[in-house]
Amino acid sequence: MAIDRIIRVDMTTGDVTEERAPEAYALLGGRSLTSRMLLEETDARIHPLSEAAKLFIAPGLLAGTAVTTSGRTSFGFKSPLTGGTKEANVGGQLGHRLARLGIKAIVVSGASPDGWKRLDIDGKGVRLSGADDLAGRSNYDLHRELVGEALRTRAAATIGPAGEHRMSSASVAVTDPEGRPTRHAARGGPGAVMGAKGLKAIVVDDAEGVRTVPGENAKEFKGEVVKFSKMVLDDPRVHNTSRYGTAGVIKFVNRDNVLSMPTRNHREGSWEHADSISGQVIEELGKERGGKMLPCMAGCIIKCAILYNDEHGEHVTTALEFETIALLGSNLEIGPADAVAELDRLCDDIGLDTIEVGNAIGVAMEAGVLEWGDWEGTKRLLDEDVRGGTPLGRIIGGGTAHVAATYGIDRVPVVKGQGLPAWEPRTLKGMGITYSSSPQGADHTAGMVTARGATPDTLVKQSRQEQLTMMAVDSVGVCQFTNALPGDMAAFISERFGEPL
Ligand code: SF4
């Protein structure tokens, strides 16, 4: 089946229309498609939260197929944080479901004049309807209701209270395979853009979806899938990711010769208590408490998502990642792992980018709003102030630079208005090149360059190459942890679209 439906939702009029994607978009998907449409359809001078702004949502070119990790979804928009073009790429169950319904992109424009709305998409059609009953509700509650028991066919993309408050650090939560809202299109504030449109939830059900690889190519395609899966599983880097998740890097980055574990508002690159929040400790706790490693979408064979339980074996959070642990943990001098896991749960529930909000609270601690290491205070700040939209909560939710400007702090860990990831640009200078040269600002997923000791010229070349590679990977829609190169994807694209590459 062709994946060529472009769904347009005008929130101002309530009109939902559909068109076939033009030929020029045939080999665009995920990030390449959302970026191209953003460029072609919006004026660069608009305010990101205005009625004139648009939100573009697109699965990658291989979504809906059996290629491992190929169900990622791109959210493209003008960012309220950076003021520039932004793409947030997310796993979860949304991408495959959209593709199986033949949907290449959803374009949300305008702004609802009369309350909150939800968008339902299934084999019968696309419907926009009132959703004031969902207003004020948080992500765990929402996904329980919107997805419920229909785990095998349904996925939701929702905003929590932070998105409703139009906070620049607001994310869009996407359902994971267990029905939880633990995957987030987080960076740059897509939740604020969705909130400004008045769109609380998108619910996609692919019960009537169809296969997406042409029948005549299915055998060859399957052969390539098996080959690619073997290549992924044979890669020693993947073994570590499968065992510890991204938290496996903590022991390494905390070393004196790496110094990429942000501590005390990025003042230090190493934290003396980092062991208490390391992947190895989390693995040991998991053995005692029924924790496990999960895929964030059906068909992922790497399974890097840590399911984290409390001491009673009750679920706390899933996808406790290095970036989250570093920004909400060492950067605030908060530990051990139990404490950070609870903060991650709160951020998922409220709908917040953990990197941005971890940086923002770090600056708030610098300003004396809270003491370093004040876990109870941080919980209160998130749960009461940010969730409730108090003036202090709005300052924090407005992002790192916003907090710094409010309190007159000159130690501001941002690039192009966006909070720094844990990957440290001062010791890993290639990361600094990516942050400063990419339109995405401080976003490690734009191009990881962690080599140390290379010449500036070499690092510039590596950063450029990585940024191009990530553009291709995000467009195909596979996960960066496959370590796939664009060439690895060529056979799939040829079989999938019948165009030799
Ligand atoms: S490797 Fe991790 S992030 Fe990537 S698709 Fe699998 S579970 Fe998701």
PDB file of C-alpha atoms and ligand atoms in Angstrom, residues 69 72 183 294-297 300 302 304 479 481, ligand 1:
ATOM      1  CA  THR A  69      13.294   0.161  15.197  1.00  0.00           C
ATOM      2  CA  ARG A  72      10.068   6.441  14.851  1.00  0.00           C
ATOM      3  CA  ARG A 183       8.239   8.093  24.911  1.00  0.00           C
ATOM      4  CA  LEU A 294      11.969  -3.236  27.033  1.00  0.00           C
ATOM      5  CA  PRO A 295      11.539  -2.171  23.416  1.00  0.00           C
ATOM      6  CA  CYS A 296       9.988   1.277  23.037  1.00  0.00           C
ATOM      7  CA  MET A 297       8.122   0.066  19.958  1.00  0.00           C
ATOM      8  CA  CYS A 300      12.828  -3.305  18.328  1.00  0.00           C
ATOM      9  CA  ILE A 302      17.778  -3.792  20.948  1.00  0.00           C
ATOM     10  CA  CYS A 304      17.237  -0.161  25.548  1.00  0.00           C
ATOM     11  CA  CYS A 479      16.789   4.374  15.724  1.00  0.00           C
ATOM     12  CA  PHE A 481      21.188   2.872  18.372  1.00  0.00           C
TER      13      PHE A 481
HETATM   14  S1  SF4 B   1      16.963   0.941  20.736  1.00  0.00           S
HETATM   15 FE1  SF4 B   1      15.887   1.923  22.425  1.00  0.00          FE
HETATM   16  S2  SF4 B   1      15.260   3.963  21.678  1.00  0.00           S
HETATM   17 FE2  SF4 B   1      15.853   2.709  19.908  1.00  0.00          FE
HETATM   18  S3  SF4 B   1      13.923   1.852  19.176  1.00  0.00           S
HETATM   19 FE3  SF4 B   1      14.810   0.335  20.581  1.00  0.00          FE
HETATM   20  S4  SF4 B   1      14.000   0.779  22.619  1.00  0.00           S
HETATM   21 FE4  SF4 B   1      13.573   2.543  21.271  1.00  0.00          FE
END
